[in-house]
Tab-separated table of C-alpha atoms and ligand atoms in Angstrom:
chain	number	residue	atom	x	y	z
A	1	UNK	CA	35.011	42.826	-23.896
A	2	UNK	CA	34.536	38.811	-22.847
A	3	UNK	CA	37.854	37.200	-21.917
A	4	UNK	CA	38.832	34.191	-23.365
A	5	UNK	CA	40.606	32.121	-20.239
A	6	UNK	CA	38.751	29.336	-18.521
A	7	UNK	CA	38.401	30.616	-15.281
A	8	UNK	CA	38.557	28.549	-11.234
A	9	UNK	CA	34.430	30.411	-12.004
A	10	UNK	CA	34.292	28.415	-14.769
A	11	UNK	CA	35.207	25.165	-13.764
A	12	UNK	CA	33.135	26.225	-10.333
A	13	UNK	CA	30.099	27.024	-13.313
A	14	UNK	CA	30.264	23.673	-14.695
A	15	UNK	CA	31.183	21.678	-10.902
A	16	UNK	CA	27.557	23.331	-9.984
A	17	UNK	CA	26.042	21.779	-13.562
A	18	UNK	CA	27.763	18.449	-13.043
A	19	UNK	CA	26.502	18.481	-9.356
A	20	UNK	CA	22.675	18.357	-11.396
A	21	UNK	CA	22.886	16.071	-13.486
A	22	UNK	CA	24.501	13.318	-10.280
A	23	UNK	CA	21.024	14.474	-8.156
A	24	UNK	CA	18.813	14.201	-11.490
A	25	UNK	CA	20.411	10.946	-11.993
A	26	UNK	CA	20.317	9.966	-8.322
A	27	UNK	CA	16.606	10.784	-7.947
A	28	UNK	CA	15.841	9.185	-10.739
A	29	UNK	CA	17.302	6.315	-10.515
A	30	UNK	CA	16.521	6.058	-6.354
A	31	UNK	CA	12.437	6.409	-7.474
A	32	UNK	CA	12.519	4.522	-10.755
A	33	UNK	CA	14.162	1.404	-9.368
A	34	UNK	CA	12.103	1.390	-6.463
A	35	UNK	CA	9.144	2.013	-8.431
A	36	UNK	CA	10.314	-0.444	-11.466
A	37	UNK	CA	10.451	-2.819	-8.713
A	38	UNK	CA	7.291	-3.071	-7.090
A	39	UNK	CA	6.373	-3.043	-11.308
A	40	UNK	CA	7.837	-5.800	-11.641
A	41	UNK	CA	7.333	-7.849	-8.854
A	42	UNK	CA	3.514	-7.254	-9.625
A	43	UNK	CA	4.293	-8.456	-13.453
A	44	UNK	CA	5.564	-11.810	-12.706
A	45	UNK	CA	3.060	-12.085	-9.534
A	46	UNK	CA	-0.106	-10.865	-11.283
A	47	UNK	CA	0.821	-12.552	-15.006
A	48	UNK	CA	1.126	-10.651	-18.574
A	49	UNK	CA	-2.868	-10.432	-17.978
A	50	UNK	CA	-3.695	-9.212	-15.254
A	51	UNK	CA	-0.716	-6.522	-15.601
A	52	UNK	CA	-1.549	-5.600	-19.173
A	53	UNK	CA	-2.669	-2.274	-18.605
A	54	UNK	CA	0.756	-1.536	-17.083
A	55	UNK	CA	2.927	-3.278	-19.512
A	56	UNK	CA	0.985	-1.078	-22.529
A	57	UNK	CA	1.434	2.004	-20.159
A	58	UNK	CA	5.600	0.764	-19.530
A	59	UNK	CA	5.318	0.325	-23.512
A	60	UNK	CA	3.859	3.703	-23.799
A	61	UNK	CA	7.271	5.101	-21.304
A	62	UNK	CA	9.784	3.322	-23.210
A	63	UNK	CA	8.726	4.135	-26.829
A	64	UNK	CA	8.363	7.513	-27.048
A	65	UNK	CA	11.550	9.508	-27.482
A	66	UNK	CA	12.854	11.571	-23.722
A	67	UNK	CA	12.788	14.641	-25.291
A	68	UNK	CA	9.301	14.055	-26.174
A	69	UNK	CA	7.670	13.056	-23.329
A	70	UNK	CA	10.037	15.484	-21.707
A	71	UNK	CA	7.829	18.645	-23.050
A	72	UNK	CA	5.249	17.147	-22.346
A	73	UNK	CA	5.019	16.668	-19.768
A	74	UNK	CA	6.279	20.493	-18.702
A	75	UNK	CA	3.610	21.616	-21.135
A	76	UNK	CA	0.931	19.699	-19.349
A	77	UNK	CA	1.374	20.980	-15.310
A	78	UNK	CA	1.909	24.182	-16.505
A	79	UNK	CA	-1.563	23.820	-18.266
A	80	UNK	CA	-2.740	21.576	-15.134
A	81	UNK	CA	-1.452	24.252	-13.247
A	82	UNK	CA	0.148	21.878	-11.148
A	83	UNK	CA	3.472	24.525	-10.487
A	84	UNK	CA	5.508	22.162	-10.727
A	85	UNK	CA	9.189	23.793	-11.479
A	86	UNK	CA	11.383	21.943	-14.448
A	87	UNK	CA	13.499	20.366	-11.713
A	88	UNK	CA	10.879	18.582	-10.423
A	89	UNK	CA	9.240	17.500	-14.037
A	90	UNK	CA	12.394	16.561	-14.970
A	91	UNK	CA	12.705	14.308	-11.942
A	92	UNK	CA	9.804	12.859	-12.829
A	93	UNK	CA	9.983	12.390	-16.050
A	94	UNK	CA	13.292	10.963	-15.870
A	95	UNK	CA	11.814	8.324	-12.671
A	96	UNK	CA	9.081	7.327	-15.301
A	97	UNK	CA	11.674	6.240	-17.787
A	98	UNK	CA	13.548	4.551	-15.443
A	99	UNK	CA	11.258	2.617	-13.742
A	100	UNK	CA	10.229	1.771	-17.070
A	101	UNK	CA	13.519	-0.399	-18.075
A	102	UNK	CA	13.595	-1.471	-14.528
A	103	UNK	CA	10.050	-3.017	-14.600
A	104	UNK	CA	11.435	-5.418	-17.045
A	105	UNK	CA	15.082	-5.739	-15.957
A	106	UNK	CA	13.383	-6.288	-12.870
A	107	UNK	CA	10.806	-9.666	-14.218
A	108	UNK	CA	13.960	-11.018	-15.977
A	109	UNK	CA	15.274	-11.414	-12.973
A	110	UNK	CA	13.025	-13.020	-11.123
A	111	UNK	CA	12.464	-15.122	-13.693
A	112	UNK	CA	15.571	-16.544	-13.895
A	113	UNK	CA	15.659	-17.827	-10.837
A	114	UNK	CA	15.521	-21.472	-11.814
A	115	UNK	CA	11.081	-22.455	-10.271
A	116	UNK	CA	12.020	-26.043	-8.506
A	117	UNK	CA	14.701	-23.418	-6.278
A	118	UNK	CA	11.609	-21.879	-5.712
A	119	UNK	CA	9.935	-24.283	-4.762
A	120	UNK	CA	12.265	-25.945	-2.631
A	121	UNK	CA	11.984	-22.830	-0.485
A	122	UNK	CA	8.223	-23.024	0.287
A	123	UNK	CA	8.383	-26.558	0.657
A	124	UNK	CA	10.732	-26.123	3.904
A	125	UNK	CA	7.920	-23.705	5.569
A	126	UNK	CA	9.479	-20.333	4.291
A	127	UNK	CA	7.013	-17.728	3.499
A	128	UNK	CA	6.256	-15.945	-0.043
A	129	UNK	CA	7.921	-12.996	1.381
A	130	UNK	CA	10.498	-14.938	3.020
A	131	UNK	CA	10.719	-16.359	0.002
A	132	UNK	CA	11.241	-13.561	-2.059
A	133	UNK	CA	14.407	-11.954	0.226
A	134	UNK	CA	16.361	-14.705	1.062
A	135	UNK	CA	16.648	-16.872	-2.172
A	136	UNK	CA	14.790	-14.740	-4.832
A	137	UNK	CA	15.673	-11.727	-4.607
A	138	UNK	CA	19.639	-12.119	-3.865
A	139	UNK	CA	18.992	-14.445	-6.591
A	140	UNK	CA	18.294	-12.390	-8.643
A	141	UNK	CA	20.242	-8.901	-7.921
A	142	UNK	CA	23.435	-10.737	-9.647
A	143	UNK	CA	21.331	-11.275	-12.676
A	144	UNK	CA	19.520	-7.720	-13.018
A	145	UNK	CA	22.903	-6.024	-11.562
A	146	UNK	CA	25.203	-4.955	-15.273
A	147	UNK	CA	21.694	-4.267	-17.194
A	148	UNK	CA	20.668	-2.177	-14.303
A	149	UNK	CA	24.617	-0.494	-14.347
A	150	UNK	CA	24.221	0.237	-17.460
A	151	UNK	CA	20.568	1.586	-17.580
A	152	UNK	CA	21.851	3.330	-14.149
A	153	UNK	CA	25.264	4.680	-17.210
A	154	UNK	CA	22.104	5.201	-19.388
A	155	UNK	CA	19.434	7.996	-17.373
A	156	UNK	CA	23.056	9.273	-17.129
A	157	UNK	CA	23.475	10.696	-20.420
A	158	UNK	CA	20.480	11.218	-21.290
A	159	UNK	CA	18.687	13.589	-18.370
A	160	UNK	CA	21.201	15.821	-20.809
A	161	UNK	CA	17.733	16.702	-21.821
A	162	UNK	CA	16.181	18.465	-19.728
A	163	UNK	CA	18.124	21.295	-20.870
A	164	UNK	CA	15.183	21.671	-22.957
A	165	UNK	CA	13.142	22.544	-19.881
A	166	UNK	CA	15.557	25.569	-19.071
A	167	UNK	CA	17.531	23.584	-16.927
A	168	UNK	CA	21.950	24.564	-16.754
A	169	UNK	CA	23.131	20.414	-15.929
A	170	UNK	CA	26.652	19.920	-16.999
A	171	UNK	CA	25.630	19.394	-21.128
A	172	UNK	CA	24.099	23.141	-20.951
A	173	UNK	CA	26.627	24.641	-18.318
A	174	UNK	CA	29.357	23.623	-20.917
A	175	UNK	CA	27.634	25.059	-23.856
A	176	UNK	CA	27.459	28.401	-22.662
A	177	UNK	CA	31.072	28.347	-21.500
A	178	UNK	CA	31.964	27.336	-25.029
A	179	UNK	CA	29.770	30.293	-26.738
A	180	UNK	CA	31.089	32.207	-24.476
A	181	UNK	CA	34.644	30.976	-24.432
A	182	UNK	CA	34.329	29.765	-28.426
A	183	UNK	CA	36.844	27.144	-26.909
A	184	UNK	CA	35.100	24.094	-27.991
A	185	UNK	CA	37.358	21.555	-28.284
A	186	UNK	CA	39.041	22.200	-24.619
A	187	UNK	CA	35.227	22.657	-23.348
A	188	UNK	CA	33.733	18.918	-24.207
A	189	UNK	CA	36.646	17.320	-23.340
A	190	UNK	CA	37.029	18.706	-19.403
A	191	UNK	CA	32.671	18.131	-20.106
A	192	UNK	CA	33.118	14.313	-21.323
A	193	UNK	CA	35.835	13.803	-18.180
A	194	UNK	CA	33.539	15.281	-16.123
A	195	UNK	CA	31.302	12.671	-17.141
A	196	UNK	CA	33.535	10.113	-17.024
A	197	UNK	CA	34.405	10.786	-13.288
A	198	UNK	CA	30.761	10.602	-12.776
A	199	UNK	CA	30.353	7.435	-14.651
A	200	UNK	CA	33.593	4.948	-13.727
A	201	UNK	CA	33.004	4.915	-9.439
A	202	UNK	CA	29.360	3.543	-10.471
A	203	UNK	CA	30.803	1.077	-13.372
A	204	UNK	CA	33.241	-0.250	-10.846
A	205	UNK	CA	31.164	-0.775	-8.657
A	206	UNK	CA	29.191	-3.289	-10.357
A	207	UNK	CA	32.212	-4.830	-11.507
A	208	UNK	CA	33.359	-5.430	-8.792
A	209	UNK	CA	30.412	-6.414	-6.461
A	210	UNK	CA	29.756	-8.776	-10.344
A	211	UNK	CA	33.207	-10.613	-9.231
A	212	UNK	CA	32.084	-11.066	-5.335
A	213	UNK	CA	29.198	-12.383	-6.264
A	214	UNK	CA	30.509	-15.343	-9.011
A	215	UNK	CA	30.332	-18.843	-8.086
A	216	UNK	CA	33.194	-19.676	-5.555
B	1	UNK	CA	-0.893	-39.580	10.336
B	2	UNK	CA	-0.644	-38.334	6.482
B	3	UNK	CA	-4.240	-40.288	4.976
B	4	UNK	CA	-4.670	-39.828	1.277
B	5	UNK	CA	-8.618	-39.397	0.450
B	6	UNK	CA	-10.143	-40.143	-2.892
B	7	UNK	CA	-7.800	-37.368	-4.562
B	8	UNK	CA	-8.214	-36.263	-7.684
B	9	UNK	CA	-6.357	-33.727	-9.720
B	10	UNK	CA	-5.075	-32.560	-13.322
B	11	UNK	CA	-3.410	-30.835	-15.541
B	12	UNK	CA	-5.380	-28.676	-18.118
B	13	UNK	CA	-7.241	-31.597	-19.650
B	14	UNK	CA	-4.663	-34.499	-18.527
B	15	UNK	CA	-5.943	-36.041	-15.544
B	16	UNK	CA	-1.784	-37.356	-13.341
B	17	UNK	CA	-4.320	-39.075	-10.898
B	18	UNK	CA	-7.686	-39.989	-11.025
B	19	UNK	CA	-8.684	-41.323	-7.129
B	20	UNK	CA	-6.272	-42.087	-5.462
B	21	UNK	CA	-6.160	-43.314	-1.558
B	22	UNK	CA	-3.798	-44.238	0.918
B	23	UNK	CA	-2.617	-44.330	4.526
B	24	UNK	CA	0.397	-43.633	5.713
B	25	UNK	CA	1.044	-44.282	9.388
B	26	UNK	CA	3.242	-42.857	11.655
B	27	UNK	CA	6.520	-45.149	11.787
B	28	UNK	CA	6.123	-46.250	8.727
B	29	UNK	CA	8.283	-46.569	4.514
B	30	UNK	CA	6.180	-46.649	1.981
B	31	UNK	CA	7.675	-46.267	-1.973
B	32	UNK	CA	6.418	-46.268	-4.751
B	33	UNK	CA	6.921	-47.393	-7.850
B	34	UNK	CA	5.312	-47.100	-11.186
B	35	UNK	CA	6.492	-46.074	-14.896
B	36	UNK	CA	6.864	-41.759	-15.745
B	37	UNK	CA	4.352	-39.861	-15.555
B	38	UNK	CA	2.488	-42.000	-13.717
B	39	UNK	CA	1.478	-39.376	-10.541
B	40	UNK	CA	4.147	-40.187	-8.479
B	41	UNK	CA	5.800	-36.716	-8.257
B	42	UNK	CA	2.541	-35.160	-8.838
B	43	UNK	CA	0.768	-37.028	-5.507
B	44	UNK	CA	4.083	-36.523	-3.468
B	45	UNK	CA	3.931	-32.135	-4.028
B	46	UNK	CA	-0.258	-32.273	-3.327
B	47	UNK	CA	1.439	-34.030	-0.274
B	48	UNK	CA	2.498	-30.803	0.757
B	49	UNK	CA	0.356	-27.971	-1.135
B	50	UNK	CA	2.751	-27.652	-3.631
B	51	UNK	CA	0.054	-27.934	-6.094
B	52	UNK	CA	-3.600	-27.934	-5.277
B	53	UNK	CA	-6.628	-30.797	-5.866
B	54	UNK	CA	-9.431	-31.055	-7.674
B	55	UNK	CA	-11.235	-33.225	-5.611
B	56	UNK	CA	-10.804	-35.128	-2.881
B	57	UNK	CA	-8.793	-34.660	0.664
B	58	UNK	CA	-5.269	-35.331	1.860
B	59	UNK	CA	-5.034	-34.436	5.920
B	60	UNK	CA	-1.948	-34.748	7.349
B	61	UNK	CA	-2.372	-35.098	11.260
B	62	UNK	CA	-5.483	-34.223	11.491
B	63	UNK	CA	-5.108	-31.157	9.390
B	64	UNK	CA	-6.672	-30.860	6.010
B	65	UNK	CA	-3.810	-29.589	3.249
B	66	UNK	CA	-6.242	-27.872	0.732
B	67	UNK	CA	-8.807	-26.619	3.076
B	68	UNK	CA	-9.561	-23.176	3.141
B	69	UNK	CA	-7.128	-21.274	6.136
B	70	UNK	CA	-4.606	-23.526	6.235
B	71	UNK	CA	-1.360	-22.522	7.051
B	72	UNK	CA	0.539	-24.129	4.190
B	73	UNK	CA	4.207	-22.981	5.836
B	74	UNK	CA	3.154	-24.153	9.122
B	75	UNK	CA	2.387	-27.915	8.641
B	76	UNK	CA	5.121	-27.137	5.063
B	77	UNK	CA	7.712	-27.723	8.197
B	78	UNK	CA	6.856	-30.226	9.375
B	79	UNK	CA	6.852	-32.305	5.969
B	80	UNK	CA	10.708	-32.368	4.690
B	81	UNK	CA	10.568	-33.200	1.448
B	82	UNK	CA	13.922	-33.483	-1.494
B	83	UNK	CA	14.048	-33.151	-5.393
B	84	UNK	CA	15.261	-35.757	-7.824
B	85	UNK	CA	17.228	-32.648	-8.821
B	86	UNK	CA	19.091	-31.438	-6.370
B	87	UNK	CA	17.638	-27.652	-5.549
B	88	UNK	CA	20.959	-25.970	-3.392
B	89	UNK	CA	20.960	-22.075	-3.041
B	90	UNK	CA	23.827	-21.504	-5.104
B	91	UNK	CA	24.312	-17.655	-2.603
B	92	UNK	CA	24.634	-19.556	0.341
B	93	UNK	CA	27.543	-21.772	1.505
B	94	UNK	CA	26.072	-25.765	2.656
B	95	UNK	CA	25.818	-24.101	6.340
B	96	UNK	CA	24.200	-21.470	5.603
B	97	UNK	CA	21.655	-23.530	2.566
B	98	UNK	CA	21.451	-25.925	6.012
B	99	UNK	CA	20.870	-22.321	8.511
B	100	UNK	CA	17.856	-20.126	6.329
B	101	UNK	CA	14.787	-22.220	7.291
B	102	UNK	CA	15.285	-23.080	10.813
B	103	UNK	CA	16.194	-19.475	11.189
B	104	UNK	CA	13.392	-17.910	9.802
B	105	UNK	CA	10.624	-20.390	9.859
B	106	UNK	CA	11.384	-21.613	13.219
B	107	UNK	CA	12.414	-18.032	14.648
B	108	UNK	CA	15.534	-20.122	16.352
B	109	UNK	CA	18.453	-18.229	17.382
B	110	UNK	CA	21.639	-18.279	14.677
B	111	UNK	CA	23.903	-20.484	17.323
B	112	UNK	CA	21.565	-22.713	17.953
B	113	UNK	CA	20.079	-22.920	13.470
B	114	UNK	CA	24.246	-23.481	13.331
B	115	UNK	CA	24.706	-25.799	16.318
B	116	UNK	CA	21.108	-28.300	14.677
B	117	UNK	CA	22.779	-27.588	10.746
B	118	UNK	CA	26.175	-29.221	11.809
B	119	UNK	CA	24.796	-32.046	13.447
B	120	UNK	CA	22.407	-32.812	10.209
B	121	UNK	CA	24.881	-32.290	8.125
B	122	UNK	CA	27.728	-34.650	9.741
B	123	UNK	CA	25.044	-37.165	9.717
B	124	UNK	CA	25.564	-37.338	6.497
B	125	UNK	CA	28.343	-37.336	6.230
B	126	UNK	CA	29.453	-33.501	4.981
B	127	UNK	CA	30.844	-32.220	7.944
B	128	UNK	CA	33.988	-31.244	5.598
B	129	UNK	CA	32.402	-29.068	3.668
B	130	UNK	CA	30.328	-26.363	5.736
B	131	UNK	CA	31.774	-23.584	3.928
B	132	UNK	CA	31.252	-24.904	0.302
B	133	UNK	CA	30.015	-22.988	-1.938
B	134	UNK	CA	27.132	-26.130	-3.420
B	135	UNK	CA	28.905	-25.266	-7.480
B	136	UNK	CA	32.278	-27.067	-5.554
B	137	UNK	CA	29.572	-30.257	-4.111
B	138	UNK	CA	28.934	-32.760	-6.298
B	139	UNK	CA	25.631	-34.133	-6.538
B	140	UNK	CA	25.586	-36.851	-4.691
B	141	UNK	CA	27.072	-34.037	-2.081
B	142	UNK	CA	24.639	-32.049	-3.151
B	143	UNK	CA	22.114	-34.354	-3.041
B	144	UNK	CA	22.640	-35.358	0.869
B	145	UNK	CA	23.352	-31.330	1.571
B	146	UNK	CA	19.308	-31.005	0.464
B	147	UNK	CA	18.517	-33.807	2.386
B	148	UNK	CA	19.793	-32.345	5.759
B	149	UNK	CA	18.578	-29.148	4.595
B	150	UNK	CA	14.854	-30.504	5.601
B	151	UNK	CA	15.828	-32.428	8.233
B	152	UNK	CA	17.002	-29.378	9.662
B	153	UNK	CA	14.042	-27.864	10.510
B	154	UNK	CA	12.251	-31.710	12.886
B	155	UNK	CA	9.952	-33.714	10.448
B	156	UNK	CA	7.138	-35.570	11.120
B	157	UNK	CA	7.337	-36.608	7.519
B	158	UNK	CA	9.748	-37.088	4.742
B	159	UNK	CA	8.905	-37.946	1.086
B	160	UNK	CA	11.246	-38.243	-1.134
B	161	UNK	CA	11.719	-37.998	-5.015
B	162	UNK	CA	14.164	-40.455	-6.965
B	163	UNK	CA	16.291	-38.364	-5.054
B	164	UNK	CA	18.876	-40.604	-6.493
B	165	UNK	CA	18.081	-41.172	-10.516
B	166	UNK	CA	19.562	-37.828	-11.038
B	167	UNK	CA	22.837	-39.673	-9.349
B	168	UNK	CA	26.246	-41.324	-10.821
B	169	UNK	CA	25.534	-44.969	-10.327
B	170	UNK	CA	28.781	-44.364	-8.028
B	171	UNK	CA	27.069	-41.833	-5.846
B	172	UNK	CA	23.615	-43.620	-5.585
B	173	UNK	CA	25.205	-45.626	-2.268
B	174	UNK	CA	26.044	-42.723	-0.465
B	175	UNK	CA	22.593	-41.286	-0.628
B	176	UNK	CA	20.752	-44.498	-0.328
B	177	UNK	CA	22.323	-45.102	2.875
B	178	UNK	CA	21.568	-41.825	4.213
B	179	UNK	CA	17.991	-42.263	3.639
B	180	UNK	CA	18.237	-46.588	5.275
B	181	UNK	CA	19.744	-44.500	8.271
B	182	UNK	CA	16.417	-43.183	8.579
B	183	UNK	CA	14.541	-45.951	8.008
B	184	UNK	CA	15.999	-47.083	10.765
B	185	UNK	CA	15.738	-44.076	12.936
B	186	UNK	CA	11.783	-44.382	12.463
B	187	UNK	CA	11.894	-41.788	10.128
B	188	UNK	CA	8.182	-41.442	8.301
B	189	UNK	CA	8.766	-42.055	5.345
B	190	UNK	CA	6.801	-41.472	1.804
B	191	UNK	CA	9.797	-42.244	-0.908
B	192	UNK	CA	9.205	-42.163	-5.258
B	193	UNK	CA	12.665	-45.164	-6.310
B	194	UNK	CA	13.908	-47.141	-8.912
B	195	UNK	CA	15.517	-48.933	-6.743
B	196	UNK	CA	14.399	-52.086	-6.564
B	197	UNK	CA	16.518	-52.801	-4.452
B	198	UNK	CA	16.353	-50.089	-2.494
B	199	UNK	CA	12.036	-50.495	-1.770
B	200	UNK	CA	12.382	-54.245	-0.934
B	201	UNK	CA	15.249	-53.681	1.923
B	202	UNK	CA	13.429	-50.456	3.075
B	203	UNK	CA	9.194	-51.165	2.755
B	204	UNK	CA	6.952	-51.592	5.052
B	205	UNK	CA	4.641	-51.196	1.916
B	206	UNK	CA	5.247	-50.601	-1.630
B	207	UNK	CA	2.840	-48.579	-3.781
B	208	UNK	CA	2.695	-49.489	-7.932
B	209	UNK	CA	1.436	-46.201	-9.573
B	210	UNK	CA	0.134	-47.229	-13.029
B	211	UNK	CA	-1.315	-44.158	-15.091
B	212	UNK	CA	-2.705	-42.720	-12.586
B	213	UNK	CA	-4.144	-45.113	-10.986
B	214	UNK	CA	-2.294	-46.672	-7.460
B	215	UNK	CA	-3.007	-50.170	-9.117
B	216	UNK	CA	-1.441	-52.171	-5.942
B	217	UNK	CA	0.540	-52.356	-2.185
B	218	UNK	CA	1.538	-54.943	-0.051
B	219	UNK	CA	4.782	-55.476	1.404
B	220	UNK	CA	8.148	-55.962	-0.696
B	221	UNK	CA	7.608	-59.780	-0.376
B	222	UNK	CA	3.957	-59.766	-1.422
B	223	UNK	CA	4.510	-56.745	-3.970
B	224	UNK	CA	7.805	-57.939	-5.607
B	225	UNK	CA	7.170	-61.463	-4.963
B	226	UNK	CA	3.451	-62.758	-6.563
B	227	UNK	CA	1.883	-59.681	-7.720
B	228	UNK	CA	-1.507	-59.794	-8.321
B	229	UNK	CA	-1.629	-57.078	-10.908
B	230	UNK	CA	-0.792	-57.832	-14.542
B	231	UNK	CA	0.204	-54.355	-14.678
B	232	UNK	CA	1.988	-54.882	-11.793
B	233	UNK	CA	4.298	-57.945	-13.430
B	234	UNK	CA	4.821	-55.655	-16.796
B	235	UNK	CA	6.511	-53.544	-15.014
B	236	UNK	CA	8.827	-55.141	-13.160
B	237	UNK	CA	9.425	-57.425	-15.841
B	238	UNK	CA	10.318	-55.099	-17.356
B	239	UNK	CA	12.813	-53.150	-14.781
B	240	UNK	CA	14.476	-55.911	-13.926
C	301	ATP	N1	3.050	-28.529	-14.082
C	301	ATP	C1	2.936	-29.245	-14.901
C	301	ATP	N2	2.222	-29.297	-15.842
C	301	ATP	C2	1.688	-30.398	-16.637
C	301	ATP	N3	1.613	-31.112	-17.135
C	301	ATP	C3	2.570	-31.675	-15.838
C	301	ATP	C4	2.592	-30.688	-14.733
C	301	ATP	N4	4.371	-31.453	-13.970
C	301	ATP	C5	3.854	-33.285	-14.503
C	301	ATP	N5	2.480	-33.045	-15.202
C	301	ATP	C6	1.938	-34.423	-15.711
C	301	ATP	O1	1.194	-34.833	-15.790
C	301	ATP	C7	1.552	-36.970	-15.349
C	301	ATP	C8	2.363	-36.846	-14.484
C	301	ATP	O2	3.981	-36.344	-13.613
C	301	ATP	P1	4.327	-36.645	-12.577
C	301	ATP	O3	5.330	-36.044	-12.585
C	301	ATP	O4	3.496	-36.939	-11.232
C	301	ATP	O5	5.305	-38.213	-12.542
C	301	ATP	P2	5.886	-39.122	-12.374
C	301	ATP	O6	4.876	-40.740	-11.880
C	301	ATP	O7	6.373	-38.839	-11.759
C	301	ATP	O8	6.928	-40.220	-13.775
C	301	ATP	P3	8.637	-40.074	-13.254
C	301	ATP	O9	9.187	-41.491	-13.358
C	301	ATP	O10	9.074	-39.189	-14.666
C	301	ATP	O11	9.127	-38.177	-12.985
C	301	ATP	C9	2.499	-36.362	-16.572
C	301	ATP	O12	2.319	-36.821	-17.324
C	301	ATP	C10	3.562	-34.820	-16.870
C	301	ATP	O13	3.588	-35.083	-18.349
C	302	MG	MG1	8.923	-37.923	-10.853
């Protein structure tokens, strides 16, 4: 006979799910951000014409629902016999998803750095790389930060969709417990609370940095 | 020495420089006056290679600015330029603004760069604004900071593009004083300006630009006292 009380083991089960959510989010945001910065710089540097194929690809990644892409990617990798597990597949799909949005954020932030400032830095003899490092990067980061935090939090919630590949992340773990314990309200509240605990530090970090960087 | 030889430059179908010839010798101060859109700013940005040219040559100390393989970053570190709009880096303090290029381009240590920055900020009267961010500086102070920032690279040439025209009349004087000081120290300068009195006072020669052509160039007394060209006369009459 199934027990209806929430045990410590159940909480550990939820925590394990949360760990998976956090891991997938961390990998996707890290890889997606690096890729997004690269693509964003490429887009600014080479202009819309030469980067049209890249833009098209990113548009596809932004417009096709994540769930469909996850399932398609999983099917594709198994047809191609790549032997990726669901975790790898999820990370790759979510990384590309993050990269697609991040590219736009980065592009917008670089373009927001006033052209005259860049001329001034180049006229002092700074190379393109130095200009990017010491003038563009700090200023663009300030512009990009709020959208990037939003993206990160979004990816964390959207990562729940990987349960369709059979991964037991936070949401799936809660579902399993709900089915067994028949206590949907309590468990979903706990689950929501955990999502909040995961998101809160990131949102706070964003707020702190913004405050620190605001014009003095 | 800056040698500008038959330089032409277009933006799309608009020819902005129509064959400019001008040689500026070491220690000389040349001011450029002329109507809006006559190509004055464009010429300055061509001199340090921020803008490409269509034909002709610009040679600085024997180096062809627009030649293939010219190290523009190295060349730019000896040609300072200050623009009409003050372009302080908003994320750096006054001191950091001035230290950036000496540290990164010249490879100086933090201490050496700080010393140089301090010297130039003091010279332009900003010794009390070292740790202040640009948003807290007035237009005139930001402009003087931009001048100090350019000077900290120990440039051999300075190009000034209407450095006072975005300033309050109250603040124009302090910036012009800085330029006068530089001129008296023997800096080689090309100044685009609308301040006729200043041009008259500091220049060795004054050039009048009209629709992409250097219509006239002469010592200030000659150009202001007895302009040869009808366009020069019309321009001077309109600005007085
Ligand atoms: N980046 C650009 N793209 C297209 N046209 C430009 C660009 N920069 C300048 N122009 C055009 O070139 C012409 C000359 O401009 P320039 O800025 O050199 O004039 P100026 O003599 O400095 O005028 P002002 O006294 O108003 O500063 C103008 O008609 C201007 O519209
Ligand atoms: Mg101009």
